[in-house]
mmCIF file of C-alpha atoms in Angstrom:
data_model
loop_
_atom_site.group_PDB
_atom_site.id
_atom_site.type_symbol
_atom_site.label_atom_id
_atom_site.label_comp_id
_atom_site.label_asym_id
_atom_site.label_seq_id
_atom_site.Cartn_x
_atom_site.Cartn_y
_atom_site.Cartn_z
ATOM 1 C CA UNK A 1 -2.098 -8.026 -8.525
ATOM 2 C CA UNK A 2 -5.006 -10.357 -9.339
ATOM 3 C CA UNK A 3 -4.890 -11.778 -5.809
ATOM 4 C CA UNK A 4 -4.891 -8.245 -4.388
ATOM 5 C CA UNK A 5 -7.910 -6.969 -6.352
ATOM 6 C CA UNK A 6 -9.710 -10.285 -6.881
ATOM 7 C CA UNK A 7 -12.311 -9.347 -4.263
ATOM 8 C CA UNK A 8 -14.190 -6.078 -4.172
ATOM 9 C CA UNK A 9 -13.217 -3.668 -1.416
ATOM 10 C CA UNK A 10 -15.036 -4.478 1.817
ATOM 11 C CA UNK A 11 -17.098 -1.438 2.852
ATOM 12 C CA UNK A 12 -18.654 -1.423 6.312
ATOM 13 C CA UNK A 13 -19.889 0.996 8.933
ATOM 14 C CA UNK A 14 -17.408 2.246 11.499
ATOM 15 C CA UNK A 15 -19.985 3.966 13.707
ATOM 16 C CA UNK A 16 -20.098 2.665 17.258
ATOM 17 C CA UNK A 17 -23.868 3.263 17.338
ATOM 18 C CA UNK A 18 -25.395 2.225 14.053
ATOM 19 C CA UNK A 19 -28.855 3.259 13.001
ATOM 20 C CA UNK A 20 -31.156 2.200 10.223
ATOM 21 C CA UNK A 21 -30.310 5.427 8.435
ATOM 22 C CA UNK A 22 -26.591 4.613 8.603
ATOM 23 C CA UNK A 23 -27.231 1.304 6.865
ATOM 24 C CA UNK A 24 -29.336 3.094 4.260
ATOM 25 C CA UNK A 25 -26.525 5.574 3.585
ATOM 26 C CA UNK A 26 -23.975 2.752 3.370
ATOM 27 C CA UNK A 27 -26.123 0.999 0.763
ATOM 28 C CA UNK A 28 -26.357 4.268 -1.174
ATOM 29 C CA UNK A 29 -22.574 4.681 -0.953
ATOM 30 C CA UNK A 30 -22.022 1.141 -2.241
ATOM 31 C CA UNK A 31 -24.376 1.833 -5.123
ATOM 32 C CA UNK A 32 -22.437 4.952 -6.090
ATOM 33 C CA UNK A 33 -19.149 3.084 -5.640
ATOM 34 C CA UNK A 34 -20.265 0.467 -8.157
ATOM 35 C CA UNK A 35 -21.912 2.875 -10.593
ATOM 36 C CA UNK A 36 -18.755 5.015 -10.793
ATOM 37 C CA UNK A 37 -16.472 1.975 -11.260
ATOM 38 C CA UNK A 38 -14.211 2.840 -8.343
ATOM 39 C CA UNK A 39 -13.023 -0.783 -8.272
ATOM 40 C CA UNK A 40 -11.692 -0.260 -11.802
ATOM 41 C CA UNK A 41 -10.061 2.959 -10.624
ATOM 42 C CA UNK A 42 -8.234 1.082 -7.854
ATOM 43 C CA UNK A 43 -7.152 -1.654 -10.252
ATOM 44 C CA UNK A 44 -5.669 0.866 -12.683
ATOM 45 C CA UNK A 45 -3.938 2.703 -9.837
ATOM 46 C CA UNK A 46 -2.451 -0.445 -8.281
ATOM 47 C CA UNK A 47 -1.298 -1.708 -11.677
ATOM 48 C CA UNK A 48 0.398 1.591 -12.523
ATOM 49 C CA UNK A 49 1.952 1.803 -9.045
ATOM 50 C CA UNK A 50 3.328 -1.720 -9.394
ATOM 51 C CA UNK A 51 4.863 -0.923 -12.782
ATOM 52 C CA UNK A 52 6.325 2.565 -12.331
ATOM 53 C CA UNK A 53 6.627 3.005 -8.560
ATOM 54 C CA UNK A 54 3.943 5.633 -7.900
ATOM 55 C CA UNK A 55 0.427 6.655 -8.901
ATOM 56 C CA UNK A 56 -2.290 9.171 -8.088
ATOM 57 C CA UNK A 57 -6.073 9.226 -8.330
ATOM 58 C CA UNK A 58 -7.594 12.637 -8.992
ATOM 59 C CA UNK A 59 -11.279 13.254 -8.232
ATOM 60 C CA UNK A 60 -13.193 16.078 -9.874
ATOM 61 C CA UNK A 61 -16.715 17.477 -10.039
ATOM 62 C CA UNK A 62 -18.282 17.898 -13.472
ATOM 63 C CA UNK A 63 -21.742 19.458 -13.601
ATOM 64 C CA UNK A 64 -22.510 18.175 -10.129
ATOM 65 C CA UNK A 65 -21.272 14.641 -10.791
ATOM 66 C CA UNK A 66 -18.098 13.119 -9.404
ATOM 67 C CA UNK A 67 -15.452 11.588 -11.668
ATOM 68 C CA UNK A 68 -11.937 10.220 -11.364
ATOM 69 C CA UNK A 69 -8.687 9.997 -13.298
ATOM 70 C CA UNK A 70 -5.534 7.949 -12.709
ATOM 71 C CA UNK A 71 -2.174 9.714 -13.107
ATOM 72 C CA UNK A 72 1.014 7.689 -13.556
ATOM 73 C CA UNK A 73 4.312 7.686 -15.399
ATOM 74 C CA UNK A 74 2.906 4.861 -17.516
ATOM 75 C CA UNK A 75 0.434 7.376 -18.949
ATOM 76 C CA UNK A 76 3.089 10.050 -19.503
ATOM 77 C CA UNK A 77 2.687 11.871 -16.182
ATOM 78 C CA UNK A 78 5.477 12.882 -13.814
ATOM 79 C CA UNK A 79 4.098 13.338 -10.297
ATOM 80 C CA UNK A 80 5.391 15.854 -7.755
ATOM 81 C CA UNK A 81 3.828 15.456 -4.277
ATOM 82 C CA UNK A 82 4.795 17.963 -1.565
ATOM 83 C CA UNK A 83 3.955 17.253 2.061
ATOM 84 C CA UNK A 84 3.390 19.403 5.104
ATOM 85 C CA UNK A 85 6.557 19.101 7.244
ATOM 86 C CA UNK A 86 4.502 19.009 10.465
ATOM 87 C CA UNK A 87 1.509 16.798 9.687
ATOM 88 C CA UNK A 88 3.020 14.796 6.825
ATOM 89 C CA UNK A 89 -0.164 15.275 4.821
ATOM 90 C CA UNK A 90 -0.226 16.184 1.145
ATOM 91 C CA UNK A 91 0.018 19.984 0.884
ATOM 92 C CA UNK A 92 0.619 20.647 -2.830
ATOM 93 C CA UNK A 93 0.527 18.272 -5.762
ATOM 94 C CA UNK A 94 1.962 18.783 -9.243
ATOM 95 C CA UNK A 95 1.471 16.784 -12.430
ATOM 96 C CA UNK A 96 3.808 17.412 -15.378
ATOM 97 C CA UNK A 97 2.898 16.131 -18.832
ATOM 98 C CA UNK A 98 3.224 16.845 -22.541
ATOM 99 C CA UNK A 99 0.576 17.358 -25.222
ATOM 100 C CA UNK A 100 1.125 17.513 -28.970
ATOM 101 C CA UNK A 101 -0.282 20.654 -30.529
ATOM 102 C CA UNK A 102 -2.733 19.802 -33.297
ATOM 103 C CA UNK A 103 -1.814 22.803 -35.421
ATOM 104 C CA UNK A 104 1.936 22.400 -35.946
ATOM 105 C CA UNK A 105 2.556 19.095 -34.088
ATOM 106 C CA UNK A 106 4.713 20.952 -31.606
ATOM 107 C CA UNK A 107 4.955 19.370 -28.168
ATOM 108 C CA UNK A 108 3.880 21.629 -25.313
ATOM 109 C CA UNK A 109 4.681 21.004 -21.655
ATOM 110 C CA UNK A 110 2.063 21.553 -18.951
ATOM 111 C CA UNK A 111 2.084 21.511 -15.165
ATOM 112 C CA UNK A 112 -1.143 20.995 -13.208
ATOM 113 C CA UNK A 113 -0.965 22.199 -9.601
ATOM 114 C CA UNK A 114 -3.467 21.330 -6.866
ATOM 115 C CA UNK A 115 -3.659 22.789 -3.376
ATOM 116 C CA UNK A 116 -6.362 22.728 -0.705
ATOM 117 C CA UNK A 117 -8.577 25.143 -2.614
ATOM 118 C CA UNK A 118 -7.492 25.719 -6.207
ATOM 119 C CA UNK A 119 -6.478 23.965 -9.378
ATOM 120 C CA UNK A 120 -4.062 25.845 -11.671
ATOM 121 C CA UNK A 121 -2.480 24.851 -14.964
ATOM 122 C CA UNK A 122 0.846 26.234 -16.142
ATOM 123 C CA UNK A 123 2.196 26.142 -19.671
ATOM 124 C CA UNK A 124 5.817 26.273 -20.732
ATOM 125 C CA UNK A 125 6.332 29.062 -23.244
ATOM 126 C CA UNK A 126 9.010 28.287 -25.825
ATOM 127 C CA UNK A 127 8.274 31.108 -28.237
ATOM 128 C CA UNK A 128 10.225 34.339 -28.459
ATOM 129 C CA UNK A 129 13.922 35.187 -28.559
ATOM 130 C CA UNK A 130 13.970 36.186 -24.888
ATOM 131 C CA UNK A 131 12.551 32.819 -23.800
ATOM 132 C CA UNK A 132 15.061 30.976 -25.982
ATOM 133 C CA UNK A 133 17.881 32.769 -24.199
ATOM 134 C CA UNK A 134 16.331 31.886 -20.824
ATOM 135 C CA UNK A 135 16.021 28.238 -21.804
ATOM 136 C CA UNK A 136 19.629 28.200 -23.012
ATOM 137 C CA UNK A 137 20.715 29.526 -19.640
ATOM 138 C CA UNK A 138 18.652 26.916 -17.805
ATOM 139 C CA UNK A 139 15.720 29.160 -16.832
ATOM 140 C CA UNK A 140 12.411 27.623 -17.861
ATOM 141 C CA UNK A 141 9.694 30.125 -18.626
ATOM 142 C CA UNK A 142 6.256 29.066 -17.364
ATOM 143 C CA UNK A 143 3.070 31.042 -17.586
ATOM 144 C CA UNK A 144 -0.427 30.455 -16.254
ATOM 145 C CA UNK A 145 -2.539 28.716 -18.891
ATOM 146 C CA UNK A 146 -5.646 28.132 -16.743
ATOM 147 C CA UNK A 147 -6.317 30.656 -13.997
ATOM 148 C CA UNK A 148 -6.700 29.309 -10.445
ATOM 149 C CA UNK A 149 -10.188 27.933 -9.969
ATOM 150 C CA UNK A 150 -11.775 26.089 -7.031
ATOM 151 C CA UNK A 151 -11.809 22.319 -7.315
ATOM 152 C CA UNK A 152 -14.773 22.183 -4.881
ATOM 153 C CA UNK A 153 -13.224 19.712 -2.457
ATOM 154 C CA UNK A 154 -12.387 20.479 1.204
ATOM 155 C CA UNK A 155 -8.831 19.198 0.652
ATOM 156 C CA UNK A 156 -6.526 18.344 -2.216
ATOM 157 C CA UNK A 157 -8.612 16.023 -4.439
ATOM 158 C CA UNK A 158 -5.644 13.692 -4.871
ATOM 159 C CA UNK A 159 -5.009 10.229 -3.430
ATOM 160 C CA UNK A 160 -1.302 9.526 -3.940
ATOM 161 C CA UNK A 161 0.784 6.431 -3.271
ATOM 162 C CA UNK A 162 4.439 5.679 -3.826
ATOM 163 C CA UNK A 163 5.302 1.980 -3.890
ATOM 164 C CA UNK A 164 8.868 2.904 -4.715
ATOM 165 C CA UNK A 165 9.677 -0.037 -6.967
ATOM 166 C CA UNK A 166 7.927 -2.387 -9.396
ATOM 167 C CA UNK A 167 6.237 -5.484 -8.021
ATOM 168 C CA UNK A 168 8.933 -7.686 -9.589
ATOM 169 C CA UNK A 169 11.911 -5.673 -8.242
ATOM 170 C CA UNK A 170 13.268 -8.525 -6.107
ATOM 171 C CA UNK A 171 13.196 -10.796 -9.173
ATOM 172 C CA UNK A 172 14.961 -8.399 -11.540
ATOM 173 C CA UNK A 173 18.378 -10.088 -11.220
ATOM 174 C CA UNK A 174 16.843 -13.468 -12.015
ATOM 175 C CA UNK A 175 14.939 -11.940 -14.937
ATOM 176 C CA UNK A 176 18.179 -10.503 -16.346
ATOM 177 C CA UNK A 177 19.867 -13.901 -16.041
ATOM 178 C CA UNK A 178 16.873 -15.562 -17.686
ATOM 179 C CA UNK A 179 17.053 -13.196 -20.662
ATOM 180 C CA UNK A 180 20.818 -13.743 -20.907
ATOM 181 C CA UNK A 181 20.302 -17.512 -20.916
ATOM 182 C CA UNK A 182 17.705 -17.226 -23.681
ATOM 183 C CA UNK A 183 20.185 -15.155 -25.706
ATOM 184 C CA UNK A 184 22.950 -17.707 -25.145
ATOM 185 C CA UNK A 185 20.600 -20.493 -26.192
ATOM 186 C CA UNK A 186 19.735 -18.641 -29.394
ATOM 187 C CA UNK A 187 23.429 -18.037 -30.142
ATOM 188 C CA UNK A 188 24.176 -21.713 -29.532
ATOM 189 C CA UNK A 189 21.392 -22.808 -31.882
ATOM 190 C CA UNK A 190 22.578 -20.357 -34.516
ATOM 191 C CA UNK A 191 26.178 -21.559 -34.306
ATOM 192 C CA UNK A 192 25.281 -25.242 -34.607
ATOM 193 C CA UNK A 193 22.162 -25.017 -36.747
ATOM 194 C CA UNK A 194 24.029 -26.263 -39.858
ATOM 195 C CA UNK A 195 26.488 -29.133 -39.588
ATOM 196 C CA UNK A 196 30.084 -28.534 -40.715
ATOM 197 C CA UNK A 197 31.439 -30.835 -43.418
ATOM 198 C CA UNK A 198 35.049 -31.937 -43.064
ATOM 199 C CA UNK A 199 37.412 -33.998 -45.276
ATOM 200 C CA UNK A 200 40.691 -35.559 -44.059
ATOM 201 C CA UNK A 201 43.335 -37.265 -46.191
ATOM 202 C CA UNK A 202 45.799 -36.583 -48.973
ATOM 203 C CA UNK A 203 44.499 -35.456 -52.338
ATOM 204 C CA UNK A 204 40.762 -34.862 -52.372
ATOM 205 C CA UNK A 205 38.641 -34.092 -55.420
ATOM 206 C CA UNK A 206 35.359 -32.261 -55.107
ATOM 207 C CA UNK A 207 32.882 -32.632 -57.973
ATOM 208 C CA UNK A 208 30.049 -30.179 -58.429
ATOM 209 C CA UNK A 209 26.949 -29.833 -60.551
ATOM 210 C CA UNK A 210 26.498 -27.157 -63.192
ATOM 211 C CA UNK A 211 25.137 -24.750 -60.594
ATOM 212 C CA UNK A 212 28.150 -25.251 -58.331
ATOM 213 C CA UNK A 213 26.446 -27.508 -55.793
ATOM 214 C CA UNK A 214 28.852 -30.188 -54.455
ATOM 215 C CA UNK A 215 27.745 -33.631 -55.575
ATOM 216 C CA UNK A 216 30.681 -35.966 -54.878
ATOM 217 C CA UNK A 217 33.973 -36.108 -52.952
ATOM 218 C CA UNK A 218 36.655 -38.487 -54.307
ATOM 219 C CA UNK A 219 40.021 -39.417 -52.853
ATOM 220 C CA UNK A 220 42.607 -41.994 -53.842
ATOM 221 C CA UNK A 221 43.918 -42.177 -50.277
ATOM 222 C CA UNK A 222 42.714 -45.295 -48.413
ATOM 223 C CA UNK A 223 42.756 -43.421 -45.075
ATOM 224 C CA UNK A 224 40.734 -40.464 -46.333
ATOM 225 C CA UNK A 225 37.789 -39.587 -44.146
ATOM 226 C CA UNK A 226 34.773 -37.410 -44.832
ATOM 227 C CA UNK A 227 32.036 -36.573 -42.367
ATOM 228 C CA UNK A 228 30.128 -33.957 -40.391
ATOM 229 C CA UNK A 229 31.120 -32.324 -37.126
ATOM 230 C CA UNK A 230 28.405 -33.074 -34.576
ATOM 231 C CA UNK A 231 27.712 -30.246 -32.082
ATOM 232 C CA UNK A 232 27.741 -30.852 -28.348
ATOM 233 C CA UNK A 233 24.245 -31.460 -26.982
ATOM 234 C CA UNK A 234 23.687 -28.672 -24.444
ATOM 235 C CA UNK A 235 19.887 -28.683 -24.540
ATOM 236 C CA UNK A 236 19.541 -30.403 -21.157
ATOM 237 C CA UNK A 237 21.848 -27.958 -19.375
ATOM 238 C CA UNK A 238 19.970 -24.997 -20.882
ATOM 239 C CA UNK A 239 16.649 -26.603 -19.916
ATOM 240 C CA UNK A 240 17.819 -27.071 -16.329
ATOM 241 C CA UNK A 241 19.145 -23.512 -16.079
ATOM 242 C CA UNK A 242 15.953 -21.992 -17.465
ATOM 243 C CA UNK A 243 13.813 -24.098 -15.152
ATOM 244 C CA UNK A 244 15.791 -22.999 -12.073
ATOM 245 C CA UNK A 245 15.605 -19.338 -13.115
ATOM 246 C CA UNK A 246 11.847 -19.563 -13.736
ATOM 247 C CA UNK A 247 11.303 -20.911 -10.228
ATOM 248 C CA UNK A 248 13.572 -18.200 -8.781
ATOM 249 C CA UNK A 249 11.593 -15.480 -10.582
ATOM 250 C CA UNK A 250 8.295 -16.840 -9.281
ATOM 251 C CA UNK A 251 9.592 -17.286 -5.738
ATOM 252 C CA UNK A 252 11.259 -13.871 -5.473
ATOM 253 C CA UNK A 253 8.110 -12.220 -6.835
ATOM 254 C CA UNK A 254 5.932 -14.170 -4.392
ATOM 255 C CA UNK A 255 3.984 -15.490 -7.366
ATOM 256 C CA UNK A 256 2.529 -18.962 -6.973
ATOM 257 C CA UNK A 257 3.109 -21.340 -9.835
ATOM 258 C CA UNK A 258 -0.147 -22.829 -11.077
ATOM 259 C CA UNK A 259 -0.069 -26.544 -10.212
ATOM 260 C CA UNK A 260 -0.841 -29.234 -12.754
ATOM 261 C CA UNK A 261 -4.025 -31.060 -11.766
ATOM 262 C CA UNK A 262 -5.268 -34.337 -13.105
ATOM 263 C CA UNK A 263 -8.499 -34.303 -15.073
ATOM 264 C CA UNK A 264 -11.559 -34.429 -12.846
ATOM 265 C CA UNK A 265 -9.665 -33.793 -9.597
ATOM 266 C CA UNK A 266 -11.148 -31.404 -7.039
ATOM 267 C CA UNK A 267 -8.816 -30.305 -4.247
ATOM 268 C CA UNK A 268 -9.995 -29.036 -0.906
ATOM 269 C CA UNK A 269 -9.877 -25.319 -0.125
ATOM 270 C CA UNK A 270 -7.037 -25.645 2.470
ATOM 271 C CA UNK A 271 -4.915 -27.498 -0.097
ATOM 272 C CA UNK A 272 -5.523 -24.848 -2.747
ATOM 273 C CA UNK A 273 -4.688 -22.091 -0.243
ATOM 274 C CA UNK A 274 -1.396 -23.737 0.632
ATOM 275 C CA UNK A 275 -0.500 -23.982 -3.061
ATOM 276 C CA UNK A 276 -1.250 -20.273 -3.536
ATOM 277 C CA UNK A 277 0.097 -19.135 -0.158
ATOM 278 C CA UNK A 278 3.025 -17.113 -1.594
ATOM 279 C CA UNK A 279 0.704 -14.918 -3.669
ATOM 280 C CA UNK A 280 -1.761 -14.590 -0.806
ATOM 281 C CA UNK A 281 0.872 -13.506 1.736
ATOM 282 C CA UNK A 282 2.287 -10.916 -0.689
ATOM 283 C CA UNK A 283 -1.219 -9.593 -1.361
ATOM 284 C CA UNK A 284 -1.825 -9.296 2.393
ATOM 285 C CA UNK A 285 1.343 -7.244 2.760
ATOM 286 C CA UNK A 286 0.380 -5.010 -0.182
ATOM 287 C CA UNK A 287 -3.127 -4.544 1.238
ATOM 288 C CA UNK A 288 -1.606 -3.036 4.392
ATOM 289 C CA UNK A 289 0.646 -0.811 2.290
ATOM 290 C CA UNK A 290 -2.279 0.548 0.236
ATOM 291 C CA UNK A 291 -4.588 1.109 3.223
ATOM 292 C CA UNK A 292 -3.802 4.863 3.639
ATOM 293 C CA UNK A 293 -4.262 5.311 -0.111
ATOM 294 C CA UNK A 294 -7.607 3.511 0.058
ATOM 295 C CA UNK A 295 -8.712 5.686 2.979
ATOM 296 C CA UNK A 296 -8.042 8.810 0.894
ATOM 297 C CA UNK A 297 -10.015 7.392 -2.047
ATOM 298 C CA UNK A 298 -13.001 6.626 0.199
ATOM 299 C CA UNK A 299 -12.869 10.065 1.850
ATOM 300 C CA UNK A 300 -12.772 11.954 -1.451
ATOM 301 C CA UNK A 301 -15.384 9.800 -3.151
ATOM 302 C CA UNK A 302 -17.726 10.047 -0.152
ATOM 303 C CA UNK A 303 -17.578 13.847 -0.259
ATOM 304 C CA UNK A 304 -18.057 14.075 -4.035
ATOM 305 C CA UNK A 305 -20.810 11.493 -4.183
ATOM 306 C CA UNK A 306 -22.562 13.225 -1.290
ATOM 307 C CA UNK A 307 -22.788 16.369 -3.441
ATOM 308 C CA UNK A 308 -23.887 14.377 -6.493
ATOM 309 C CA UNK A 309 -26.655 12.582 -4.583
ATOM 310 C CA UNK A 310 -27.612 15.765 -2.712
ATOM 311 C CA UNK A 311 -26.995 14.036 0.627
ATOM 312 C CA UNK A 312 -23.805 15.851 1.588
ATOM 313 C CA UNK A 313 -24.680 16.400 5.244
ATOM 314 C CA UNK A 314 -25.694 12.759 5.718
ATOM 315 C CA UNK A 315 -22.481 11.503 4.112
ATOM 316 C CA UNK A 316 -20.355 13.873 6.211
ATOM 317 C CA UNK A 317 -21.545 12.181 9.407
ATOM 318 C CA UNK A 318 -21.243 8.692 7.927
ATOM 319 C CA UNK A 319 -18.145 6.747 9.012
ATOM 320 C CA UNK A 320 -17.077 4.086 6.526
ATOM 321 C CA UNK A 321 -14.200 1.658 6.959
ATOM 322 C CA UNK A 322 -12.812 0.190 3.746
ATOM 323 C CA UNK A 323 -10.448 -2.786 3.699
ATOM 324 C CA UNK A 324 -8.870 -4.973 1.049
ATOM 325 C CA UNK A 325 -9.203 -8.717 1.590
ATOM 326 C CA UNK A 326 -7.089 -10.584 -0.975
ATOM 327 C CA UNK A 327 -8.751 -13.200 -3.110
ATOM 328 C CA UNK A 328 -8.554 -16.721 -1.715
ATOM 329 C CA UNK A 329 -8.710 -19.624 -4.145
ATOM 330 C CA UNK A 330 -11.474 -22.010 -3.058
ATOM 331 C CA UNK A 331 -13.042 -25.201 -4.310
ATOM 332 C CA UNK A 332 -16.430 -24.399 -5.847
ATOM 333 C CA UNK A 333 -17.781 -27.821 -4.862
ATOM 334 C CA UNK A 334 -16.797 -27.233 -1.248
ATOM 335 C CA UNK A 335 -18.363 -23.753 -1.236
ATOM 336 C CA UNK A 336 -21.689 -25.133 -2.467
ATOM 337 C CA UNK A 337 -21.512 -27.963 0.047
ATOM 338 C CA UNK A 338 -20.863 -25.530 2.922
ATOM 339 C CA UNK A 339 -23.823 -23.372 1.880
ATOM 340 C CA UNK A 340 -26.137 -26.401 1.732
ATOM 341 C CA UNK A 341 -25.024 -27.554 5.180
ATOM 342 C CA UNK A 342 -25.426 -24.046 6.647
ATOM 343 C CA UNK A 343 -28.990 -23.810 5.311
ATOM 344 C CA UNK A 344 -29.800 -27.305 6.606
ATOM 345 C CA UNK A 345 -28.814 -26.420 10.185
ATOM 346 C CA UNK A 346 -30.507 -22.990 9.948
ATOM 347 C CA UNK A 347 -27.192 -21.157 10.275
ATOM 348 C CA UNK A 348 -27.875 -19.417 6.956
ATOM 349 C CA UNK A 349 -31.234 -18.349 5.579
ATOM 350 C CA UNK A 350 -32.402 -19.425 2.148
ATOM 351 C CA UNK A 351 -32.672 -15.797 1.087
ATOM 352 C CA UNK A 352 -28.991 -15.160 1.980
#
């Protein structure tokens, strides 16, 4: 996830013929993008999607200003997207959630419904003998809590994505085995934490102190033997098993293990990239998966911010292409050196 969102989204003009005004509008869009913390919005959405399998970003207009919210199962939301069977585009979107009533601490269920024009909120009514009978028979009684009202967007103000599984899904078997091994290790330590005293021979006399604590073991038998049972040392086998499982978890999750570097060492950028290649390749694949979701976020934000900045017509004609370029680990010394060399050969201006 950090590799995926380590860089800000790259926003550039997609117009074939670019004008000075287009660049001005792009700069204004970038300013609004930063001021409204859309990068944070994407981070929260990607994190929720990678944990629970789906997420949604809802844009809204409040007193002429655009805002956003992230819906996910992690936050107590159950999402119901419905698509047009012909175009495959989002046609209706539902969000089910619960809220505790402040008066009697009763939990009330709500359902928010969005379509191309309206937002409507439904409330599940549990009161009344008739409704209790309906609920007992399996018929849920819903009533309109908030009347349909325009959401002021030209389409459903929802950007929805379904990843389908958590980011670590391919490592889940190894994670289960790792937890089982930890449990077995704890049981082994518990069983052999205290040594077992044994006594072998004929007649054996055990002397104790006044509080009952054993103090001496006597035996008249010359072959009598007293000692402690030593447990089998299984620490190395557990250590090996845990180490193998840790590597399997990292590899199956495409997570690069942070290498151990000697003090003062500075590796080159290609070397660092090769060490982190697993995470980078996975982030590249996820960036392609989230591209349609990102396009929806840009489209909705561009419309809402156009209204907020009172430049709606200019933003409507503006074509913006947004892409995610995963973060690449680089040597800071090498970056500075490359900049100095570029300035020296006039390939990069001092102002840049």
